[in-house]
Coordinates of C-alpha atoms and ligand atoms in Angstrom, one line a residue:
A17 CA 0.1 0.3 -0.3
K18 CA 0.9 3.3 -0.5
A19 CA 0.3 6.5 1.8
T20 CA 1.0 9.8 0.8
T21 CA 0.2 12.9 2.8
S22 CA -3.5 15.2 2.1
R23 CA -2.9 19.2 2.3
S24 CA -5.1 18.6 5.2
G25 CA -1.9 16.5 6.9
H26 CA -3.4 13.4 7.2
H27 CA -2.5 9.9 5.7
V28 CA -4.2 8.9 3.2
F29 CA -4.0 5.3 2.4
T30 CA -4.7 4.3 -1.2
F31 CA -4.8 0.2 -1.6
T32 CA -2.4 -2.1 -3.4
D33 CA -1.4 -4.7 -3.3
D34 CA 2.1 -6.5 -1.4
I35 CA 4.3 -9.3 -2.5
H36 CA 2.2 -11.0 -0.2
G37 CA -1.2 -10.5 -1.5
D38 CA -2.5 -8.7 1.1
S39 CA -2.7 -4.9 1.4
R40 CA -0.5 -3.2 4.2
L41 CA -4.1 -0.8 5.5
R42 CA -5.3 -4.3 5.9
M43 CA -2.4 -6.3 7.7
L44 CA -2.6 -2.8 9.6
E45 CA -6.3 -3.7 11.1
D46 CA -5.6 -6.7 11.1
L47 CA -2.5 -6.2 13.9
R48 CA -4.5 -3.5 15.5
R49 CA -7.8 -6.7 16.2
A50 CA -5.3 -8.8 16.9
F51 CA -3.4 -7.0 20.1
V52 CA -7.3 -6.7 21.1
T53 CA -8.5 -10.5 20.3
D54 CA -4.8 -11.7 21.9
E55 CA -3.5 -13.3 19.0
L56 CA 0.1 -12.8 19.9
V57 CA 2.3 -15.8 21.6
L58 CA 5.5 -16.1 22.2
H59 CA 7.7 -19.2 21.7
Y60 CA 10.9 -19.5 24.0
Q61 CA 14.4 -20.4 23.4
P62 CA 16.4 -21.8 25.8
K63 CA 20.3 -20.3 26.3
V64 CA 21.8 -23.1 27.4
E65 CA 25.8 -22.2 29.8
L66 CA 28.2 -24.6 28.0
G67 CA 30.7 -25.0 30.9
T68 CA 27.9 -26.7 33.0
G69 CA 24.6 -27.3 30.4
H70 CA 22.6 -25.7 32.8
V71 CA 19.9 -23.2 31.5
H72 CA 19.3 -20.0 33.6
G73 CA 17.2 -18.4 31.0
V74 CA 15.6 -18.2 27.7
E75 CA 14.4 -15.8 25.1
A76 CA 10.9 -14.9 24.4
L77 CA 10.3 -14.4 20.9
V78 CA 6.7 -13.0 19.5
R79 CA 4.3 -14.5 16.6
W80 CA 1.1 -13.7 15.8
Q81 CA -1.2 -16.2 15.2
H82 CA -3.2 -14.8 12.2
P83 CA -6.5 -16.7 12.2
T84 CA -6.4 -17.5 8.2
R85 CA -3.1 -16.9 7.5
G86 CA -1.5 -19.2 10.1
L87 CA 1.4 -18.4 12.8
L88 CA 3.4 -15.2 11.4
P89 CA 7.0 -15.1 11.6
P90 CA 8.4 -11.7 13.4
D91 CA 9.6 -10.7 10.3
A92 CA 6.1 -10.9 8.3
F93 CA 5.1 -7.5 10.7
L94 CA 7.5 -6.2 13.3
P95 CA 8.2 -3.6 9.8
T96 CA 4.1 -2.8 9.9
A97 CA 4.1 -2.6 13.9
E98 CA 6.9 0.2 13.4
G99 CA 5.6 2.3 10.5
A100 CA 2.3 2.1 12.2
G101 CA 3.4 3.6 15.8
L102 CA 2.3 0.6 17.1
M103 CA 5.7 -1.0 18.6
R104 CA 5.3 0.7 22.0
E105 CA 2.4 -0.9 22.5
L106 CA 3.4 -5.1 21.0
T107 CA 6.8 -4.3 23.5
R108 CA 4.5 -4.0 26.1
I109 CA 2.1 -7.1 24.8
V110 CA 5.2 -9.2 25.3
L111 CA 6.8 -8.1 28.3
G112 CA 3.4 -8.9 30.1
K113 CA 3.6 -11.6 28.7
A114 CA 6.9 -13.2 29.0
L115 CA 6.5 -12.1 32.6
D116 CA 3.3 -14.5 32.7
Q117 CA 5.6 -17.1 31.8
A118 CA 8.6 -16.2 34.5
V119 CA 5.9 -15.8 36.9
A120 CA 4.3 -19.3 35.9
W121 CA 8.1 -21.3 36.0
R122 CA 8.4 -20.6 39.0
A123 CA 5.0 -21.4 40.2
E124 CA 7.1 -25.0 38.8
G125 CA 9.6 -24.7 40.6
R126 CA 11.7 -23.7 37.6
P127 CA 13.3 -20.0 38.0
L128 CA 14.3 -19.3 34.3
A129 CA 15.1 -15.4 32.8
V130 CA 13.4 -14.2 29.9
A131 CA 15.0 -12.2 27.5
V132 CA 12.5 -9.8 25.8
N133 CA 14.0 -7.6 22.0
M134 CA 13.3 -4.4 22.3
S135 CA 13.3 -2.1 20.0
A136 CA 15.0 1.8 19.4
S137 CA 11.0 2.8 19.6
S138 CA 10.4 1.6 22.5
L139 CA 13.1 1.6 24.2
I140 CA 12.6 5.6 23.8
E141 CA 9.7 5.2 25.8
A142 CA 10.0 8.1 28.5
D143 CA 9.4 6.4 31.7
L144 CA 10.4 2.9 30.2
P145 CA 12.4 1.9 32.8
E146 CA 10.2 3.0 35.4
R147 CA 7.0 1.2 33.4
I148 CA 8.9 -2.1 33.4
S149 CA 10.1 -2.1 36.9
A150 CA 6.6 -1.5 37.8
M151 CA 5.9 -4.5 35.6
V152 CA 8.8 -6.7 37.7
Q153 CA 7.3 -5.5 41.5
V154 CA 3.6 -6.1 40.0
R155 CA 4.7 -10.1 39.5
G156 CA 6.7 -10.6 42.2
L157 CA 9.9 -11.2 40.1
A158 CA 13.2 -10.3 40.6
P159 CA 14.2 -7.4 38.2
S160 CA 17.1 -9.8 37.4
D161 CA 14.6 -12.2 36.3
L162 CA 13.7 -9.8 33.0
M163 CA 16.4 -9.0 30.0
L164 CA 16.0 -6.9 27.5
E165 CA 17.6 -7.5 24.4
I166 CA 18.8 -3.9 22.4
T167 CA 20.2 -3.3 18.8
E168 CA 23.6 -1.8 18.5
D169 CA 21.6 0.6 15.8
F170 CA 20.1 1.8 19.0
L171 CA 23.3 2.4 21.0
M172 CA 25.1 4.3 18.4
E173 CA 22.3 6.5 17.2
D174 CA 22.1 9.3 20.8
R175 CA 24.4 8.1 22.5
A176 CA 23.9 9.9 25.3
R177 CA 20.4 8.8 25.1
A178 CA 21.6 5.7 25.1
R179 CA 23.3 6.0 27.6
E180 CA 21.1 7.2 30.3
I181 CA 18.2 4.7 29.6
L182 CA 20.4 2.2 30.2
W183 CA 21.9 3.4 33.2
R184 CA 18.3 3.7 34.3
L185 CA 18.0 0.2 33.3
R186 CA 21.1 -1.2 35.6
E187 CA 19.9 1.0 38.0
S188 CA 16.8 -1.0 38.7
G189 CA 18.8 -4.1 38.1
I190 CA 17.0 -5.1 34.9
R191 CA 19.9 -6.9 33.0
I192 CA 21.0 -5.4 29.6
A193 CA 22.1 -8.0 26.7
V194 CA 23.2 -6.5 22.7
D195 CA 21.7 -8.8 20.9
D196 CA 23.7 -9.3 16.9
F197 CA 26.7 -8.6 18.1
G198 CA 29.1 -7.7 15.3
T199 CA 26.5 -5.9 13.2
G200 CA 26.4 -2.4 13.3
Y201 CA 28.9 0.0 14.2
S202 CA 30.1 0.3 18.1
S203 CA 33.0 -1.3 18.8
L204 CA 33.5 -2.8 21.8
A205 CA 35.8 0.2 23.4
Y206 CA 32.1 2.2 22.9
L207 CA 30.1 -0.3 24.8
R208 CA 33.3 -0.6 27.7
D209 CA 31.4 2.4 28.8
L210 CA 27.7 1.1 28.9
P211 CA 26.7 -1.1 32.0
I212 CA 25.7 -4.0 29.3
D213 CA 25.8 -7.6 30.6
E214 CA 25.5 -9.9 27.8
L215 CA 26.9 -9.9 23.9
K216 CA 24.7 -12.0 21.5
L217 CA 27.2 -12.6 18.9
D218 CA 25.6 -12.5 15.9
K219 CA 24.8 -15.5 13.9
S220 CA 26.7 -14.6 10.7
F221 CA 29.8 -15.5 12.7
V222 CA 28.3 -18.9 14.2
F223 CA 27.6 -20.1 10.7
P224 CA 31.1 -20.3 9.2
M225 CA 32.6 -22.1 12.5
A226 CA 31.7 -25.6 11.4
D227 CA 33.7 -24.9 8.1
D228 CA 36.5 -22.5 8.6
T229 CA 39.2 -22.0 10.8
R230 CA 39.4 -18.7 10.2
A231 CA 36.2 -17.9 11.6
A232 CA 36.2 -20.3 14.1
A233 CA 39.4 -18.2 15.6
L234 CA 37.5 -14.8 14.9
V235 CA 34.9 -16.0 17.5
A236 CA 37.3 -17.1 19.6
S237 CA 39.2 -13.6 20.3
I238 CA 35.8 -11.7 20.4
V239 CA 35.3 -13.9 22.6
E240 CA 38.6 -12.7 24.7
L241 CA 37.8 -9.6 24.0
A242 CA 34.4 -9.6 26.0
H243 CA 35.9 -11.4 28.5
S244 CA 38.2 -9.0 29.0
L245 CA 35.8 -6.5 29.6
G246 CA 33.5 -8.2 32.1
V247 CA 31.0 -9.1 29.8
R248 CA 29.7 -12.8 29.1
M249 CA 29.1 -14.0 25.5
V250 CA 26.4 -15.5 24.0
A251 CA 26.4 -17.4 20.8
E252 CA 23.9 -16.9 18.7
G253 CA 22.9 -19.5 15.3
V254 CA 24.0 -22.9 17.2
E255 CA 22.9 -25.3 14.3
D256 CA 26.0 -28.0 14.9
A257 CA 27.8 -30.4 17.5
I258 CA 30.8 -28.4 15.2
A259 CA 30.3 -25.1 16.0
Y260 CA 29.1 -25.7 20.0
A261 CA 31.8 -28.2 20.5
E262 CA 33.9 -25.2 19.0
L263 CA 32.1 -22.2 21.1
V264 CA 33.2 -24.8 24.6
A265 CA 36.4 -24.7 23.2
D266 CA 36.4 -20.9 23.0
G267 CA 35.6 -20.2 26.4
C268 CA 32.3 -18.6 25.2
D269 CA 29.9 -18.8 28.3
E270 CA 26.5 -19.3 26.8
A271 CA 24.8 -20.4 23.4
Q272 CA 21.3 -20.7 21.8
G273 CA 20.3 -22.1 18.1
F274 CA 18.7 -24.7 16.8
Y275 CA 21.1 -27.2 17.1
I276 CA 19.8 -27.1 21.4
S277 CA 16.3 -26.0 20.3
R278 CA 13.9 -24.5 18.2
P279 CA 12.0 -21.7 19.6
L280 CA 8.7 -23.5 21.7
P281 CA 5.5 -22.7 23.2
A282 CA 5.6 -22.5 26.4
A283 CA 4.3 -26.4 26.8
A284 CA 6.7 -28.3 24.1
L285 CA 9.4 -26.3 26.4
D286 CA 8.3 -27.5 29.3
S287 CA 8.7 -31.0 27.9
W288 CA 11.7 -30.6 26.1
F289 CA 13.3 -30.0 30.0
R290 CA 11.8 -32.7 31.2
A291 CA 13.6 -34.9 28.6
R292 CA 16.6 -33.1 28.7
Q293 CA 16.2 -33.5 32.2
V294 CA 18.6 -30.3 32.7
A295 CA 20.0 -29.8 35.9
L296 CA 18.8 -25.9 37.0
A297 CA 20.7 -23.2 38.9
P298 CA 19.7 -20.0 39.6
M299 CA 21.7 -17.4 37.3
N300 CA 24.9 -16.1 39.5
Ligands
C2E79 P1 16.9 -12.1 17.2 O1 16.5 -11.4 18.3 O2 18.2 -12.0 16.6 O3 16.6 -13.4 17.4 C1 17.3 -15.4 16.6 C2 16.6 -15.7 15.6 O4 17.3 -16.2 15.1 C3 14.9 -15.7 15.6 O5 14.1 -15.6 14.7 C4 15.5 -17.3 15.8 O6 14.1 -18.0 15.8 C5 16.1 -17.6 15.3 N1 17.4 -18.5 15.7 C6 17.2 -18.7 16.7 N2 18.0 -20.1 16.7 C7 18.5 -20.1 15.3 C8 19.9 -21.3 14.2 O7 20.5 -21.5 15.2 N3 19.8 -21.0 13.3 C9 18.8 -20.4 12.3 N4 18.7 -19.6 11.0 N5 18.4 -19.4 13.7 C10 18.3 -19.5 14.9 P2 12.3 -15.2 14.6 O8 11.8 -15.6 16.0 O9 12.1 -15.2 13.5 O10 13.0 -13.7 15.2 C11 13.2 -12.6 14.6 C12 14.1 -11.1 14.8 O11 12.6 -10.4 15.1 C13 14.2 -11.3 16.3 O12 15.8 -12.1 16.0 C14 14.4 -10.1 16.8 O13 14.9 -9.2 16.3 C15 12.7 -10.1 16.0 N6 12.3 -10.5 17.5 C16 11.4 -11.6 17.8 N7 10.7 -11.1 18.7 C17 10.5 -9.9 19.1 C18 9.9 -9.4 19.4 O14 9.3 -9.3 20.7 N8 9.7 -8.3 19.5 C19 11.1 -6.8 18.7 N9 11.6 -5.5 18.9 N10 11.4 -8.0 17.7 C20 11.0 -9.4 18.2
MG80 MG1 17.2 -11.4 20.3
MG81 MG1 20.1 -11.9 17.1
MG82 MG1 18.1 -10.3 14.8

């Protein structure tokens, strides 16, 4: 669909089909309804501590259970949500669901921390740290039960603002991870001055580890640098035993990927835990 601005300043939408055969406006109306009718669902992907095999935390990944189009991945609707200014609301819904799930896991004796992906547009919400702290507190969770995954873009766009927001989050005890690390333009020297708990090394560094020794050497040196800054390193996109073993050898702290588990609905993750009989230990 095409949006133009009329002389009155209102947006005028023209109906044109996108590649999915569904107009953008239709998608937008669908998405607004989906919020109300509770069609967003979260899948959870475990992060495994490489030294011990323990799972302390999971990443929450949003999907849309669309009534006619089936289960849609985030790439299919997040850009629309972002473009329409719906990300803050989406983020609030996701945070609520993820924290509710953390409470449910606790009640089952499984104290997992949840990580939630944060768009830059959600992070700059003025009272975000207070708002999130309240969401955590009202559920009786500890702030450290929640990790926020932010992108390098957010850190680099407005450094002063990003720094302020991160420090306010740190003061409230919420933990911070930098997602897709290595794909943006941040440097470790810059990150050193920020309260970051975890770097999530992007998949593109991990994929070639299995058949390229230079790729493995590069990952090893990034892990070493992260450790010299006192930051934990998590590898994303671990798809095979070779990459997994390399990461163990490199001293990487945690791994996440299809080799360990795909993102799963909470009930399926439960079965995964039972099948694997993972020994649980509280974080730190
Ligand atoms: P991300 O945060 O980097 O999440 C990791 C993505 O990699 C997920 O895709 C996950 O399914 C996929 N993945 C995990 N392990 C492997 C693997 O071994 N191999 C491969 N090929 N892929 C793997 P997903 O769920 O489609 O999410 C895509 C992106 O959408 C996320 O990337 C994140 O940037 C965004 N996203 C997801 N949920 C949310 C949300 O609730 N809020 C916001 N703002 N963004 C979200
Ligand atoms: Mg993420
Ligand atoms: Mg990532
Ligand atoms: Mg990503």
